[in-house]
PDB file of C-alpha atoms in Angstrom:
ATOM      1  CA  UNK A   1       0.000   0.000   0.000  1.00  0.00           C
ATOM      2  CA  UNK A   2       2.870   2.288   1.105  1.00  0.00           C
ATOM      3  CA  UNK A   3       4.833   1.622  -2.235  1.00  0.00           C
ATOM      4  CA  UNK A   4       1.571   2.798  -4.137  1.00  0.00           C
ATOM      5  CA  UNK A   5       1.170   5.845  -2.280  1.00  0.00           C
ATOM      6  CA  UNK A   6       4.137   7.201  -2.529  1.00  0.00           C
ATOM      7  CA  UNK A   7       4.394   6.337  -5.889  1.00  0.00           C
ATOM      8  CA  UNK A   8       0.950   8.130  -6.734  1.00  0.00           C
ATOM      9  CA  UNK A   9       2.500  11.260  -4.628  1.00  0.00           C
ATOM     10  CA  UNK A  10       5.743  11.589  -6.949  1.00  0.00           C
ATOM     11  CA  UNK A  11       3.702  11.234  -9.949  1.00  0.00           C
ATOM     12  CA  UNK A  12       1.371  14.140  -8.610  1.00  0.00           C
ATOM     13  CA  UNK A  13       4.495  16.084  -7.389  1.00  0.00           C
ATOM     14  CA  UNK A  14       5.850  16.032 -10.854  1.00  0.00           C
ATOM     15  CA  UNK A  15       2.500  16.762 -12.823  1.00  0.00           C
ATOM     16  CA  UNK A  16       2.148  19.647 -10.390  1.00  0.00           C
ATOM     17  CA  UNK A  17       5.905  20.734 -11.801  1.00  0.00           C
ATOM     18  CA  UNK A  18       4.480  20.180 -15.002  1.00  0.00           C
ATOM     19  CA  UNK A  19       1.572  22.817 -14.448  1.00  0.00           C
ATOM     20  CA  UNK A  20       4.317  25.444 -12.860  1.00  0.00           C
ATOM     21  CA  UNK A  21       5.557  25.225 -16.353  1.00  0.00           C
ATOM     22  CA  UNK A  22       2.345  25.469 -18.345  1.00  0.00           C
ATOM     23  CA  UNK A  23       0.951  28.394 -16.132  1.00  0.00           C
ATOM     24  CA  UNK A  24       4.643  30.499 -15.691  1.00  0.00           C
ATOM     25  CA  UNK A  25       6.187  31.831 -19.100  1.00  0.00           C
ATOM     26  CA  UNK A  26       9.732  31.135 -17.790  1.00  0.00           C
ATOM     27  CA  UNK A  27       9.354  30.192 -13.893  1.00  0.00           C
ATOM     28  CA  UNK A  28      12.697  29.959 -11.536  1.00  0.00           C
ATOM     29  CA  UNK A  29      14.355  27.034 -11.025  1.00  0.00           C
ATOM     30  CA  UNK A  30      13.296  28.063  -7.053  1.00  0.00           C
ATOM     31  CA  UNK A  31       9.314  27.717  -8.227  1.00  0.00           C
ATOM     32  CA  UNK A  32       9.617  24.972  -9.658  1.00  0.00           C
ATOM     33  CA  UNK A  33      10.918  22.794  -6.585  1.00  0.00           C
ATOM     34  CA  UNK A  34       8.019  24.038  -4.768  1.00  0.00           C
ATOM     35  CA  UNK A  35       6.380  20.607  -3.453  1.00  0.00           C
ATOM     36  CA  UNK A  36       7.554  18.337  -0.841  1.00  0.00           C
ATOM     37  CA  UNK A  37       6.550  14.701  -0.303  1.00  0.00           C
ATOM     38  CA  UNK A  38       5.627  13.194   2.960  1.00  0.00           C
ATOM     39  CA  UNK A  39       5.800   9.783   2.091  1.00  0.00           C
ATOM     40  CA  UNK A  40       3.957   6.794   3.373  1.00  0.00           C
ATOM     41  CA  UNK A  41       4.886   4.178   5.754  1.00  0.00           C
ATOM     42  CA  UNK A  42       3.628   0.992   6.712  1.00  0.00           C
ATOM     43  CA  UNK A  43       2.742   2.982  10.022  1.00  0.00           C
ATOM     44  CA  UNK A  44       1.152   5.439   8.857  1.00  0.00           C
ATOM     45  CA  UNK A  45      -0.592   4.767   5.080  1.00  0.00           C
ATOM     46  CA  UNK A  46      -0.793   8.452   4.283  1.00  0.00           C
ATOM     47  CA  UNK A  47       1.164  10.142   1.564  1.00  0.00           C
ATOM     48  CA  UNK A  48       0.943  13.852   1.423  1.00  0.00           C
ATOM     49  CA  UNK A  49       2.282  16.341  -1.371  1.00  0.00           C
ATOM     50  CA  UNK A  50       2.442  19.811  -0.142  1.00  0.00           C
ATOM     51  CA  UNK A  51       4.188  23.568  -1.297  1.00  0.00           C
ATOM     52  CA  UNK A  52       6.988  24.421   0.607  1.00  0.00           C
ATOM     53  CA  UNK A  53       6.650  27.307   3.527  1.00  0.00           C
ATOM     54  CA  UNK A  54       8.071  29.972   1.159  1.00  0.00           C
ATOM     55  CA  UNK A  55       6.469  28.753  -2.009  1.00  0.00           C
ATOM     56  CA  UNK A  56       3.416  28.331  -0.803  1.00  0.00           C
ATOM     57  CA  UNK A  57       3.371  32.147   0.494  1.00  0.00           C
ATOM     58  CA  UNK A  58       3.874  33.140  -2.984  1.00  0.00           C
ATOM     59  CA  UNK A  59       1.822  30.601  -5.169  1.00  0.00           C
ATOM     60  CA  UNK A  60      -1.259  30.862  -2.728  1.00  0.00           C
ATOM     61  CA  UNK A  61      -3.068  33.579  -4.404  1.00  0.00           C
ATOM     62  CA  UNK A  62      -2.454  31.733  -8.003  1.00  0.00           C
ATOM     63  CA  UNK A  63      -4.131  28.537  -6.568  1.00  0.00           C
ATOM     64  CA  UNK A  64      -6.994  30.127  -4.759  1.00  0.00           C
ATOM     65  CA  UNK A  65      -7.209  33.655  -5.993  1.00  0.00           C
ATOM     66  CA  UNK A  66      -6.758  36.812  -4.811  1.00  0.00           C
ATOM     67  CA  UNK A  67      -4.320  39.554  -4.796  1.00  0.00           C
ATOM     68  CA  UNK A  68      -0.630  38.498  -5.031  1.00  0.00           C
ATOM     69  CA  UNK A  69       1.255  37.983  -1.557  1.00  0.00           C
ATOM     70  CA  UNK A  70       4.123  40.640  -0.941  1.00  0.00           C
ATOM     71  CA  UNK A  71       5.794  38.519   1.969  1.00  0.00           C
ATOM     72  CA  UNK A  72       7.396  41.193   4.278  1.00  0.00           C
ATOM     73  CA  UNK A  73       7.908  43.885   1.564  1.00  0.00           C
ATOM     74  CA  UNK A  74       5.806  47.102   1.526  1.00  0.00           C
ATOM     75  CA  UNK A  75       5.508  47.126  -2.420  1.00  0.00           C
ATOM     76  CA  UNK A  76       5.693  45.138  -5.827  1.00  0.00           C
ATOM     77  CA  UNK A  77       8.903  46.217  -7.645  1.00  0.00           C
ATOM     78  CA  UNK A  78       7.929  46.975 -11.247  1.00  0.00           C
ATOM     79  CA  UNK A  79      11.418  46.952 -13.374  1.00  0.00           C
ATOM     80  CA  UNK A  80      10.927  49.660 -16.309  1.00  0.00           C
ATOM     81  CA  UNK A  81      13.990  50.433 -17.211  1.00  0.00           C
ATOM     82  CA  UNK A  82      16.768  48.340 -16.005  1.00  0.00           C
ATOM     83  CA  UNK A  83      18.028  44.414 -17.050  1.00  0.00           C
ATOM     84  CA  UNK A  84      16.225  41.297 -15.924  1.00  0.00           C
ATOM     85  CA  UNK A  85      17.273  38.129 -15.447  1.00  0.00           C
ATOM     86  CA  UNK A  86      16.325  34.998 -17.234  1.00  0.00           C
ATOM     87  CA  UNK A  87      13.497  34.783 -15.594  1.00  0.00           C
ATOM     88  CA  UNK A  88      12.219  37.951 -16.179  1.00  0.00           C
ATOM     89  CA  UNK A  89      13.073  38.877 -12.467  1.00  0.00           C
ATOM     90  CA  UNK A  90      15.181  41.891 -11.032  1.00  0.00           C
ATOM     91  CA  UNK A  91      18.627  40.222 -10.356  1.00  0.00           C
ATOM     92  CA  UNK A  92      19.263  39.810  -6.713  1.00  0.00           C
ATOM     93  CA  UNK A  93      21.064  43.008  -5.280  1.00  0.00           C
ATOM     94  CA  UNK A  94      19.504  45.431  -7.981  1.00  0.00           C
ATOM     95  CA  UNK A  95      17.804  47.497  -6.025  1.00  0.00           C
ATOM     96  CA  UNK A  96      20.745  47.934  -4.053  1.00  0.00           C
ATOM     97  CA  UNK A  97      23.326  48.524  -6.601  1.00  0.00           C
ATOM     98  CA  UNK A  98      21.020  51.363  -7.804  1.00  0.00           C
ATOM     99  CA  UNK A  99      20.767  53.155  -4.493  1.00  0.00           C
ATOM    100  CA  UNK A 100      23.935  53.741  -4.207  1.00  0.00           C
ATOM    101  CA  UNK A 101      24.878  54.902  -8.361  1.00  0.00           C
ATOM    102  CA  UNK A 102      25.373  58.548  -9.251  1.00  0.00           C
ATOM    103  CA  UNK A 103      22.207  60.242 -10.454  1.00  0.00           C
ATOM    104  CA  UNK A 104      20.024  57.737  -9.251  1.00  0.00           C
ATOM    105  CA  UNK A 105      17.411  58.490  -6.619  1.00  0.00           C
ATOM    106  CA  UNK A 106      14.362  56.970  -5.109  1.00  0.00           C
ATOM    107  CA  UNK A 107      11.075  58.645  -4.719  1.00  0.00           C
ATOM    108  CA  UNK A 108       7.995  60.088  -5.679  1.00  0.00           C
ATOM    109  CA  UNK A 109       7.259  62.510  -8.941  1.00  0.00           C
ATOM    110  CA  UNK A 110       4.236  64.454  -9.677  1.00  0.00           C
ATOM    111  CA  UNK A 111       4.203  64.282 -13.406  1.00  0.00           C
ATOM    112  CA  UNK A 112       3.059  66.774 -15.778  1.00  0.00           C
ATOM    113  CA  UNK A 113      -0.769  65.481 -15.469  1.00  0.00           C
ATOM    114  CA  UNK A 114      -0.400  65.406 -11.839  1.00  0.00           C
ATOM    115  CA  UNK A 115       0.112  61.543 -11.577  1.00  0.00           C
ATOM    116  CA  UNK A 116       2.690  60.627  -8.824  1.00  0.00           C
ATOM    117  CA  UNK A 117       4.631  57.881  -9.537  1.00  0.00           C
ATOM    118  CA  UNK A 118       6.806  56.399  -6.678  1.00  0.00           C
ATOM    119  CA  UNK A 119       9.736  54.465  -7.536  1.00  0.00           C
ATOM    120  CA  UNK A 120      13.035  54.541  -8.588  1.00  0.00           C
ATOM    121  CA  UNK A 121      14.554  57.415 -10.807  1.00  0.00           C
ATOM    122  CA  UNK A 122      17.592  58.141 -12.823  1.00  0.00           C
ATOM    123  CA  UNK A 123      18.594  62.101 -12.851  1.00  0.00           C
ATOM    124  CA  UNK A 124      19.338  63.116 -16.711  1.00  0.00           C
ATOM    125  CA  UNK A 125      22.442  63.377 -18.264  1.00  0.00           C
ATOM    126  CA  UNK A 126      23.976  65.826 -19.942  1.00  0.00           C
ATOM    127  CA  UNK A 127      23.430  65.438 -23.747  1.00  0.00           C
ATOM    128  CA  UNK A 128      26.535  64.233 -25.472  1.00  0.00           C
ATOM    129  CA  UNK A 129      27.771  66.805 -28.697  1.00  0.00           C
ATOM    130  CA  UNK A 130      28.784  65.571 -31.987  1.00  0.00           C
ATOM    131  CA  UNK A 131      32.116  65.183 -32.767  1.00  0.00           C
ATOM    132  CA  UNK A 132      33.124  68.998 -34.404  1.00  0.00           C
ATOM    133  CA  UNK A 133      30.415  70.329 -33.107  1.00  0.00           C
ATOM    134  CA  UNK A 134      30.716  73.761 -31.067  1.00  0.00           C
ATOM    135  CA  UNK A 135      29.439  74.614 -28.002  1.00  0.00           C
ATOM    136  CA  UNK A 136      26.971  76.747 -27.489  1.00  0.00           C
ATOM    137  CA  UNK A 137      26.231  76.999 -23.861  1.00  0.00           C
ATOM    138  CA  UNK A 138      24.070  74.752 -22.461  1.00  0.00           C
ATOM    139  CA  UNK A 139      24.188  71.576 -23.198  1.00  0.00           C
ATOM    140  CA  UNK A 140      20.200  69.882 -23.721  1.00  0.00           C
ATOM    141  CA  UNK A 141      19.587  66.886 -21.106  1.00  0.00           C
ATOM    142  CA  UNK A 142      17.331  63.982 -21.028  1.00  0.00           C
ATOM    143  CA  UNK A 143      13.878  63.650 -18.775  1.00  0.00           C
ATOM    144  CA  UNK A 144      14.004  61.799 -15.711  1.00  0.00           C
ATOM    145  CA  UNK A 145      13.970  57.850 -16.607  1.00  0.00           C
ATOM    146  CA  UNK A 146      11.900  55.323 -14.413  1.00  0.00           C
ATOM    147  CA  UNK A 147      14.234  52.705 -13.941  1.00  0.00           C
ATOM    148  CA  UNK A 148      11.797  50.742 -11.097  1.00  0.00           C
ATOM    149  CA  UNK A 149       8.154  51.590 -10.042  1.00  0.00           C
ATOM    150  CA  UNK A 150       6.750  50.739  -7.151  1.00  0.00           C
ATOM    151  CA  UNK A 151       3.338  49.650  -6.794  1.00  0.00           C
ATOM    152  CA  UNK A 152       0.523  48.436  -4.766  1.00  0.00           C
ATOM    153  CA  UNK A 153      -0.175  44.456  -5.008  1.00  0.00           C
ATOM    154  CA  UNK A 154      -2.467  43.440  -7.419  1.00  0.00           C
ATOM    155  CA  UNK A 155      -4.996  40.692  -8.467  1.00  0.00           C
ATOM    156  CA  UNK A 156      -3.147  37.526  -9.568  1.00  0.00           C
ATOM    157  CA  UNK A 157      -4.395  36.742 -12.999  1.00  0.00           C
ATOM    158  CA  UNK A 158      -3.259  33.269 -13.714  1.00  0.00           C
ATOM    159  CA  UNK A 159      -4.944  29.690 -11.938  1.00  0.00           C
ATOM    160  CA  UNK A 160      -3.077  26.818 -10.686  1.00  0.00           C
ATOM    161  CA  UNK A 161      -5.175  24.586 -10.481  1.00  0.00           C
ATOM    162  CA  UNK A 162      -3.542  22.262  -8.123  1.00  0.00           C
ATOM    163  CA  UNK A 163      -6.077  20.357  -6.320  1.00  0.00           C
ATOM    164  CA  UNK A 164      -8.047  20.022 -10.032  1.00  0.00           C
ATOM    165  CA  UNK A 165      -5.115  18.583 -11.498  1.00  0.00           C
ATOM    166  CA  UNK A 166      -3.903  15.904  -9.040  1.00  0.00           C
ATOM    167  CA  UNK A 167      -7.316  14.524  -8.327  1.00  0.00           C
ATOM    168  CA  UNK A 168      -7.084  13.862 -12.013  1.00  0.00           C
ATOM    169  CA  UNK A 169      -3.723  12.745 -12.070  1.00  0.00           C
ATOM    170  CA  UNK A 170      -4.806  10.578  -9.176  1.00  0.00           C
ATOM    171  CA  UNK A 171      -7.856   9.238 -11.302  1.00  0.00           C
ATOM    172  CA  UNK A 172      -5.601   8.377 -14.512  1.00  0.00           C
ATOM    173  CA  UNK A 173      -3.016   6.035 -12.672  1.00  0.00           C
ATOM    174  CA  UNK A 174      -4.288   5.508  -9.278  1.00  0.00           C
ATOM    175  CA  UNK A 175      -5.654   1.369 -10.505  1.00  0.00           C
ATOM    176  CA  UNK A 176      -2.472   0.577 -12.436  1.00  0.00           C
ATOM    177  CA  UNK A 177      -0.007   1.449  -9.794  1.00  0.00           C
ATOM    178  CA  UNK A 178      -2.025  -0.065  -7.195  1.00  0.00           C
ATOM    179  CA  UNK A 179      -2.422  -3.023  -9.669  1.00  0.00           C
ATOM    180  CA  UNK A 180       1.605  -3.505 -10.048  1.00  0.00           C
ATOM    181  CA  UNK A 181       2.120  -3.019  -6.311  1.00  0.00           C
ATOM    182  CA  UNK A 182       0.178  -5.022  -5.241  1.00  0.00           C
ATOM    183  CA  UNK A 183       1.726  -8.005  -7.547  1.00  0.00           C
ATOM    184  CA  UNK A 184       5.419  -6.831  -6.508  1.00  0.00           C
ATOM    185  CA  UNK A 185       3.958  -7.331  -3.123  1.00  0.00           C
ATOM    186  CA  UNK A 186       2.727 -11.092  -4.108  1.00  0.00           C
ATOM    187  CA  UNK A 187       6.115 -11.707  -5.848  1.00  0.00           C
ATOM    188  CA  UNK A 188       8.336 -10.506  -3.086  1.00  0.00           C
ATOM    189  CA  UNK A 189       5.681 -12.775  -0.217  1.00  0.00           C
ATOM    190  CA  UNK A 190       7.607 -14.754   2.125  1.00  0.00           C
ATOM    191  CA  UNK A 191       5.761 -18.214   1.615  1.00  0.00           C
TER     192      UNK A 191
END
């Protein structure tokens, strides 16, 4: 019974990995190790397949609904103008790095329509001139350039459906593992 179980509990495990992947245009490698298996024993005939503490924080809202979780931080970063990662993520340290770079300051700006955007900010730079050219005074300069903006949560607009899909993954396999488990059981019988 045990060797069923926690066969049935892998299979869901990786199915579930398999709907990370569907659901998430290019998820982390982090995401995607999200479950945990509590396997069965002959003690205790239970097999359980869970998200990990962290994961589980995070992936909530995409399961059951809702607005996404934030976890201790006071605001969704919202890259606009810097790199990502592979993942389409802010690398880790970013924010950081930024704080401390020349002509680059965080805050809010009232815009011209009286919008205030919070967020991180580059100050403009000084227009380079042509090769030749001559000066004339001032030099033009570049508007201010949202490199991050910080916003409220929002509503999470993708479904996992986890408990959907492993009742069905259950449903698919659940007689033919039990079937050859039960006949490794009979083959392996002390007589």
């Amino acid at each position: 019974m045990s060797l069923a179980l926690n066969t049935l509990a892998k299979g869901v495990a990786a199915d579930q990995i398999k709907l990370i992947d569907e659901t998430f245009s290019t998820p982390t490698p982090f995401t995607e190790r999200a479950y945990r298996i509590q396997v069965a024993t002959k003690a205790s005939q239970i097999a359980v397949v869970t998200a990990k503490d962290i994961q589980a924080q995070y992936l909530e809202p995409y399961v059951v609904g809702g607005r996404r979780s934030l976890g201790s931080k006071r605001g969704m970063l919202a890259p606009r103008g810097v790199g990502l990662n592979q993942y389409g993520n802010l690398t880790k340290g970013k924010l950081a790095s930024l704080k401390g770079k020349r002509g680059v300051f965080i805050g809010p700006i009232k815009t011209k329509a009286g919008k205030v955007i919070n967020g991180v900010w580059q100050r403009p730079v000084a227009a380079k001139r042509p090769r030749g050219a001559r000066s004339s005074g001032a030099q033009p300069r570049a508007g201010l350039k949202l490199l991050i903006q910080f916003k409220d949560t929002t509503e999470v607009p993708k479904r996992l459906p986890f408990e959907q899909r492993a009742r069905a993954h259950l449903d698919r396999h659940a007689p033919q593992v039990f079937t050859q488990a039960l006949r490794r059981a009979l083959a392996t019988a002390r007589r």
